Coordinates of C-alpha atoms and ligand atoms in Angstrom, one line a residue:
X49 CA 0.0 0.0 0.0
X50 CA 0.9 3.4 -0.5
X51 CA 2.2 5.9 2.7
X52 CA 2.8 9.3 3.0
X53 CA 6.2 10.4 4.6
X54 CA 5.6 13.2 7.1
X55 CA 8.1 15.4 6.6
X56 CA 8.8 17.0 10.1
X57 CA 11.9 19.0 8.4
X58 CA 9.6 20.7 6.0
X59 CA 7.2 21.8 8.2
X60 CA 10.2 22.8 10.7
X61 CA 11.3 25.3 8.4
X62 CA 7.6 26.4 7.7
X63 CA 7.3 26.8 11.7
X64 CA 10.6 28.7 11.8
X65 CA 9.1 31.2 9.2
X66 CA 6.1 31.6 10.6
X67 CA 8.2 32.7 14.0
X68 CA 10.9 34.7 12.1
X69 CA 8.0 36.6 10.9
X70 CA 6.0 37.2 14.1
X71 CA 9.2 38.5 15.9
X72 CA 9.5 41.4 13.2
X73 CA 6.2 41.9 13.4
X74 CA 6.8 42.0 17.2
X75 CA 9.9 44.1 17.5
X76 CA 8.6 46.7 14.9
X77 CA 5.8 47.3 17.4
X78 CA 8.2 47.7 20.0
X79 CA 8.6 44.3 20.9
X80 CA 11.7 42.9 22.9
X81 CA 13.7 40.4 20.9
X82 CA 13.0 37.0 22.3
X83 CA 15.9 35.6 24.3
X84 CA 16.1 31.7 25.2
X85 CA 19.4 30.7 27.0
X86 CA 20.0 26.7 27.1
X87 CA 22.0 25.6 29.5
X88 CA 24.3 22.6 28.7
X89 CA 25.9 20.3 31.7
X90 CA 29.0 17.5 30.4
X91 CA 30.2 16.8 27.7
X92 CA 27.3 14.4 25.9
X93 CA 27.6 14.6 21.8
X94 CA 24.3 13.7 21.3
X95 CA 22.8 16.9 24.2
X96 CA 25.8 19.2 22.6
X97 CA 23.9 18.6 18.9
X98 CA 20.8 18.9 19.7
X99 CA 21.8 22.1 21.8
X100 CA 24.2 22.8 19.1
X101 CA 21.0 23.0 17.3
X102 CA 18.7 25.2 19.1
X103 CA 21.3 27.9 19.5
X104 CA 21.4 28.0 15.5
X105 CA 18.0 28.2 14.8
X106 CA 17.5 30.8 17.4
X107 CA 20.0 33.0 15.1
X108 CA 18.0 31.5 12.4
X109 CA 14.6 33.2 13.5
X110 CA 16.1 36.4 14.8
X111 CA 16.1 35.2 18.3
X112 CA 18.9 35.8 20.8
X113 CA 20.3 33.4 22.6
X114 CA 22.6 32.6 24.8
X115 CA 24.6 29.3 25.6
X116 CA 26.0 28.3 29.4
X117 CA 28.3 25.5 29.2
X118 CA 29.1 23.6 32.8
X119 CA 31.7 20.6 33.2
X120 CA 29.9 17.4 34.3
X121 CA 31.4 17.8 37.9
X122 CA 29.5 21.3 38.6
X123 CA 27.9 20.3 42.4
X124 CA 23.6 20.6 42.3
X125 CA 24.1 23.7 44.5
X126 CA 26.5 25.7 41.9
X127 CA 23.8 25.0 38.7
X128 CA 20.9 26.0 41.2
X129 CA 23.1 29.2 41.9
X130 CA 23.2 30.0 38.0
X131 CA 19.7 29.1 37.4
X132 CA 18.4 32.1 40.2
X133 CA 20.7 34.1 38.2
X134 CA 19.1 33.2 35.0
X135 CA 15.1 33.4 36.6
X136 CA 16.3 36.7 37.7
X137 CA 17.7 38.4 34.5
X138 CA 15.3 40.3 32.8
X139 CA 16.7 39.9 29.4
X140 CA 16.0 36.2 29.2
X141 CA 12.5 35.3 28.4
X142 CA 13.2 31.7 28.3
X143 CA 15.8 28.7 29.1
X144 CA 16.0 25.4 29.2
X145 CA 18.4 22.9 31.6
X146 CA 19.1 19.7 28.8
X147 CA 18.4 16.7 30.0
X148 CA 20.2 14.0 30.8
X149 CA 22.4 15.7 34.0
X150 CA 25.0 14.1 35.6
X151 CA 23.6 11.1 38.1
X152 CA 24.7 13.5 41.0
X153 CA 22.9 16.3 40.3
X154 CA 18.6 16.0 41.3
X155 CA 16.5 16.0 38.1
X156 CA 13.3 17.2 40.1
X157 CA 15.2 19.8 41.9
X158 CA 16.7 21.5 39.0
X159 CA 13.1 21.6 37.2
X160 CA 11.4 22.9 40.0
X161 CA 13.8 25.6 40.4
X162 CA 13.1 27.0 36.6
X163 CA 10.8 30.0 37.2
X164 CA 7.5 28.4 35.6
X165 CA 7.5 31.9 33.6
X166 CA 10.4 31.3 32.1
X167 CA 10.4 27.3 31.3
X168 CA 9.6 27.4 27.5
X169 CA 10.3 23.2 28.0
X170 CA 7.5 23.0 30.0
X171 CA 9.0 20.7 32.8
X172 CA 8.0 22.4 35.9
X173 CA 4.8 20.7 37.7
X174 CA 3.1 24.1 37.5
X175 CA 3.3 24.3 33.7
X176 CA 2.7 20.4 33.9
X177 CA -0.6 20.6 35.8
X178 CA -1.6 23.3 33.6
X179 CA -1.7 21.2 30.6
X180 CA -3.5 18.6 32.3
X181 CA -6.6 21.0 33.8
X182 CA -6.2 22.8 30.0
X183 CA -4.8 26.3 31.4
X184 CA -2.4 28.5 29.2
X185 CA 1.2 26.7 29.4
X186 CA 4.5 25.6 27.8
X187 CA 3.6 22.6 26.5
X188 CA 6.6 20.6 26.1
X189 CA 8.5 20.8 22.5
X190 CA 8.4 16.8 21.5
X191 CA 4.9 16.5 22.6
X192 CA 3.6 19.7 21.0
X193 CA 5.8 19.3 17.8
X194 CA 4.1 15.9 17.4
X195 CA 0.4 17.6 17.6
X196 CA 2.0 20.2 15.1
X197 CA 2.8 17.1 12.5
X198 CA -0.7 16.0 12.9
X199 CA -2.2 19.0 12.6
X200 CA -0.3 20.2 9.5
X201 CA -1.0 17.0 7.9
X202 CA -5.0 17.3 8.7
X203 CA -4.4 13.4 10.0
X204 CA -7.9 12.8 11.4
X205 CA -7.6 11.9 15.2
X206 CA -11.5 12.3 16.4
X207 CA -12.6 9.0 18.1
X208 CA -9.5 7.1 16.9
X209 CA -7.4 4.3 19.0
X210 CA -4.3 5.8 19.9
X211 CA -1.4 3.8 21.7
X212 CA 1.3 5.8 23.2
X213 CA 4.7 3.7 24.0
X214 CA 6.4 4.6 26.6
X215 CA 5.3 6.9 29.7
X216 CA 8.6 9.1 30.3
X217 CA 8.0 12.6 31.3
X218 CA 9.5 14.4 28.1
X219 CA 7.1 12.3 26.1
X220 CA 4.9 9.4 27.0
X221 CA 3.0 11.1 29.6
X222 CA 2.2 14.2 28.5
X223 CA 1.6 12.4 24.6
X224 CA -1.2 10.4 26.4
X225 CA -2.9 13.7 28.3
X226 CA -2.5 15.8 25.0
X227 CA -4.2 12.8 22.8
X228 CA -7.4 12.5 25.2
X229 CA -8.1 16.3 25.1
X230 CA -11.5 17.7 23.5
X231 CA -9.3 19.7 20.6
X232 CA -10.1 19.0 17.0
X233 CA -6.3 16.9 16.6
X234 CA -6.7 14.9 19.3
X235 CA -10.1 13.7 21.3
X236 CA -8.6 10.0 21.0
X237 CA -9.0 6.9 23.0
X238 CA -5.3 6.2 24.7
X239 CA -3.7 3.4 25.7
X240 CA -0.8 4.2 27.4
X241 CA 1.8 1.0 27.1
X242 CA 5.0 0.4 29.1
X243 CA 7.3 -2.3 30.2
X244 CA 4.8 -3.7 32.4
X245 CA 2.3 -4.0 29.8
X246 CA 0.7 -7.3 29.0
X247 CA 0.0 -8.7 25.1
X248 CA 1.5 -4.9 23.8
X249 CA 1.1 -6.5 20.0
X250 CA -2.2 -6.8 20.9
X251 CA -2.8 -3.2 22.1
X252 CA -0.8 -1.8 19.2
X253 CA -3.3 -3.8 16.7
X254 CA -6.2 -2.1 17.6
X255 CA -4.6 1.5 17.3
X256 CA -5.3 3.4 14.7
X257 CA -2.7 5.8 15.6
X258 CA 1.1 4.8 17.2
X259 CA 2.9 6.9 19.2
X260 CA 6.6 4.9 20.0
X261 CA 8.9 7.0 22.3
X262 CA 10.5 3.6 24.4
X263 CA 14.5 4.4 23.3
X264 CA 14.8 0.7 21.5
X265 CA 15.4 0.5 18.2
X266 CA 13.4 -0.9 15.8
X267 CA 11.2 -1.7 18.9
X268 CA 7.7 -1.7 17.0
X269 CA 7.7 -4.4 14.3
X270 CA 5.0 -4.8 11.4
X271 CA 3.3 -7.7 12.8
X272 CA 2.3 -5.0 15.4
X273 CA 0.4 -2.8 13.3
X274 CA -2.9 -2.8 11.8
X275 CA -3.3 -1.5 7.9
X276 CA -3.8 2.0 7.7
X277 CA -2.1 3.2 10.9
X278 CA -0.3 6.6 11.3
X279 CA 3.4 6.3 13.3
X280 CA 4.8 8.4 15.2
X281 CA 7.8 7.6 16.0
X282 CA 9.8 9.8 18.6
X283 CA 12.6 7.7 19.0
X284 CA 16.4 8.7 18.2
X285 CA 18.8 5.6 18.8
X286 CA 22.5 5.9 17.7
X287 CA 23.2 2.4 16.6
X288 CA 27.1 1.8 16.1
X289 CA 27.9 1.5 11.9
X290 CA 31.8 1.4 11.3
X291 CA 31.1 2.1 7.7
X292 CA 29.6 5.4 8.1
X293 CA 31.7 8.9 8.4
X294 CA 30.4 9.3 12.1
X295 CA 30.5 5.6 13.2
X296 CA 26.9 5.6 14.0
X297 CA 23.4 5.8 12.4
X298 CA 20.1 7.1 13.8
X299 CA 17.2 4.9 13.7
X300 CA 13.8 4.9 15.3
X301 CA 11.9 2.8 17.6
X302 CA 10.0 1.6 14.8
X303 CA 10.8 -0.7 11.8
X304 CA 10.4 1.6 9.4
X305 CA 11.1 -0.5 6.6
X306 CA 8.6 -3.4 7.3
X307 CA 5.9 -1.1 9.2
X308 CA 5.9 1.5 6.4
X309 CA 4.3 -0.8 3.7
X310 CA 1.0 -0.8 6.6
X311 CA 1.2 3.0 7.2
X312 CA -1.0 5.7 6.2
X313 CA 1.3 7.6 7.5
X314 CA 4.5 7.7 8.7
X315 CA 7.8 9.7 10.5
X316 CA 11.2 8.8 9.6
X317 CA 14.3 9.4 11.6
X318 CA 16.0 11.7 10.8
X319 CA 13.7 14.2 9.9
X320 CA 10.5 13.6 11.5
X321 CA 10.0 14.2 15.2
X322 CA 13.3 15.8 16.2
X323 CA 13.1 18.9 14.1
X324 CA 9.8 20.1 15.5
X325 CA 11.2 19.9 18.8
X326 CA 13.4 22.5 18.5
X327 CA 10.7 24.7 16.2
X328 CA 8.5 23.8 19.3
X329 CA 11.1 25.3 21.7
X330 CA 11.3 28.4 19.6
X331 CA 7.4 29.0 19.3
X332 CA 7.4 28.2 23.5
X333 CA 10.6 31.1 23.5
X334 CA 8.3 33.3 21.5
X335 CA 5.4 33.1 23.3
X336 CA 7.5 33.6 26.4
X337 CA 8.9 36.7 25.2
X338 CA 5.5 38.1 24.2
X339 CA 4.2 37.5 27.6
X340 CA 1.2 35.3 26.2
X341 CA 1.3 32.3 28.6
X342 CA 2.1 34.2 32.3
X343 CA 1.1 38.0 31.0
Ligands
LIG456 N1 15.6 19.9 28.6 N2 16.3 18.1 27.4 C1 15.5 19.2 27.5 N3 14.6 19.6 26.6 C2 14.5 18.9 25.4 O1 13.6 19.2 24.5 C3 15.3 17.7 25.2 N4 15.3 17.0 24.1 C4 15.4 15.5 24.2 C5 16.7 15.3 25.0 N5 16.9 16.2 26.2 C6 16.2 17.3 26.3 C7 15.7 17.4 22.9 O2 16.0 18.5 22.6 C8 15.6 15.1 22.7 N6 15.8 16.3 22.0 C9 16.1 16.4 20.6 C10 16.2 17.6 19.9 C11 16.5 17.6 18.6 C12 16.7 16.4 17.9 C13 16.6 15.2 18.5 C14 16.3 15.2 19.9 C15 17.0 16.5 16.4 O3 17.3 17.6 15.9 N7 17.0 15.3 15.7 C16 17.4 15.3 14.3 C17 18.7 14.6 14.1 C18 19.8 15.1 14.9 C19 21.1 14.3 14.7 O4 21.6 14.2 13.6 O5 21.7 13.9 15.7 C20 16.3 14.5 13.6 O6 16.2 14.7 12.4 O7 15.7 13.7 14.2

């Protein structure tokens, strides 16, 4: 059967437009120019590109940004110090702590202390519980980017079974809250599957829509899904490939190969879910800046 490839770098770039012009818009009117910082802990390659990343496109957009590098051994008390200094400057509308931190360092902690204001990733449990009781907030870039694909592609969602893999905080959990809600792309039926999930083939058969963010690649297979499905697949696995320049190649959590044949449609990786992350971030830094979430 034939599938349609959603192209999440295409409609990136039609996001980042869309921003570039609202901040001329916004600054010929007197605006502020937006202002994310990112703060980067260690040395990880994979958290320094995707940083790397967001930096660039916030040049891209007409954004400024600014980039705080710490070594992995910087104590819990030392980043808390720099991010009162960041919730306190009035330049910066926005900035993010990525994640993963150093084991020593308190994931919860660092999150809470991100002046809910000014945390375009949408972390904090303020910004977290607004979702859920469907007040104004940062919802969080993956999760929103992925609504963004649907959206854009007028997928129909109304009524539809939709399985979510994986219940992480980034992604599974607030995947499952944003599918149930009464908004034209969403109003599904979720499951919401995880390691202690019994008969998940099962589960995934009856979805109409997939939504894989478990870190294992090639983790959904084609026997798994029903003809017709859309996939979403949020995974981004470095598997080890001697042959290539880098010495690594991304792949999904999902077969593409084998599941794609079944798909109405489907995300690749690269170029489906991670892009619109970091367009997501910059409509969140945006939004921030323009004082439309906390006014
Ligand atoms: N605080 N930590 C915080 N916020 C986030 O939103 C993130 N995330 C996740 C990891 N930690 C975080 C990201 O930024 C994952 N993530 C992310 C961002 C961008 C891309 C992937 C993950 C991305 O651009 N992916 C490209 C390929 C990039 C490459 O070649 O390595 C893609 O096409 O999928």
């Amino acid at each position: 059967m034939s599938y349609e490839i959603i192209d999440g770098k295409k409609i990136s770039l039609q996001m980042q437009e869309e921003i570039a012009a609202e901040v001329k818009a916004f600054t010929a009117k007197g605006g502020k120019i937006p202002h994310l910082a990112a703060v980067l802990v260690g040395e990880d390659p994979a958290s320094q590109a995707y940083v790397g990343s967001k930096v660039k496109t916030c040049e891209k957009v007409g954004f400024k940004s600014t980039l705080v590098k710490f070594p992995s051994t910087i104590s819990e008390q030392e980043l808390l110090n720099k991010l009162d200094e960041l919730n306190n400057d009035k330049d910066i509308d926005g900035y993010i702590v990525q994640l993963p931190l150093p084991k020593h360092i308190s994931e919860h902690k660092i999150i809470e202390a991100v002046k809910p204001s000014k945390d375009v990733d949408g972390f904090h449990p303020i910004n977290v519980g607004r979702l859920v009781l469907d007040l104004p907030t940062y919802i969080s870039a993956t999760p929103y980017g992925i609504t963004q694909l649907l959206e854009r592609y007028n997928i129909e969602t109304s009524g539809k079974n939709c399985v979510v893999i994986g219940r992480s905080h980034i992604v599974g959990s607030p995947m499952s809250i944003l599918m149930a809600k009464n908004n034209k792309f969403a109003n599904c039926t979720v499951t919401l599957c995880h390691s202690r999930t019994k008969d998940l083939k099962a589960h995934c058969l009856n979805a109409d829509i997939i939504i894989a963010a478990i870190g294992k690649p090639n983790f959904v297979t084609a026997d798994m899904v029903k003809q017709g499905c859309v996939i979403i697949d949020v995974g981004i696995n470095r598997v080890d490939d001697a042959s290539l320049p880098k010495g690594y190649k991304l792949v999904g959590d999902v077969d593409f190969d084998n599941c794609a044949p079944k798909c109405s449609f489907i995300t690749p990786v690269p170029g489906g879910v991670g892009p619109m992350t970091i367009a997501s971030l910059l409509k969140n830094t945006l939004l921030a800046a323009k004082r439309e979430i906390y006014k």
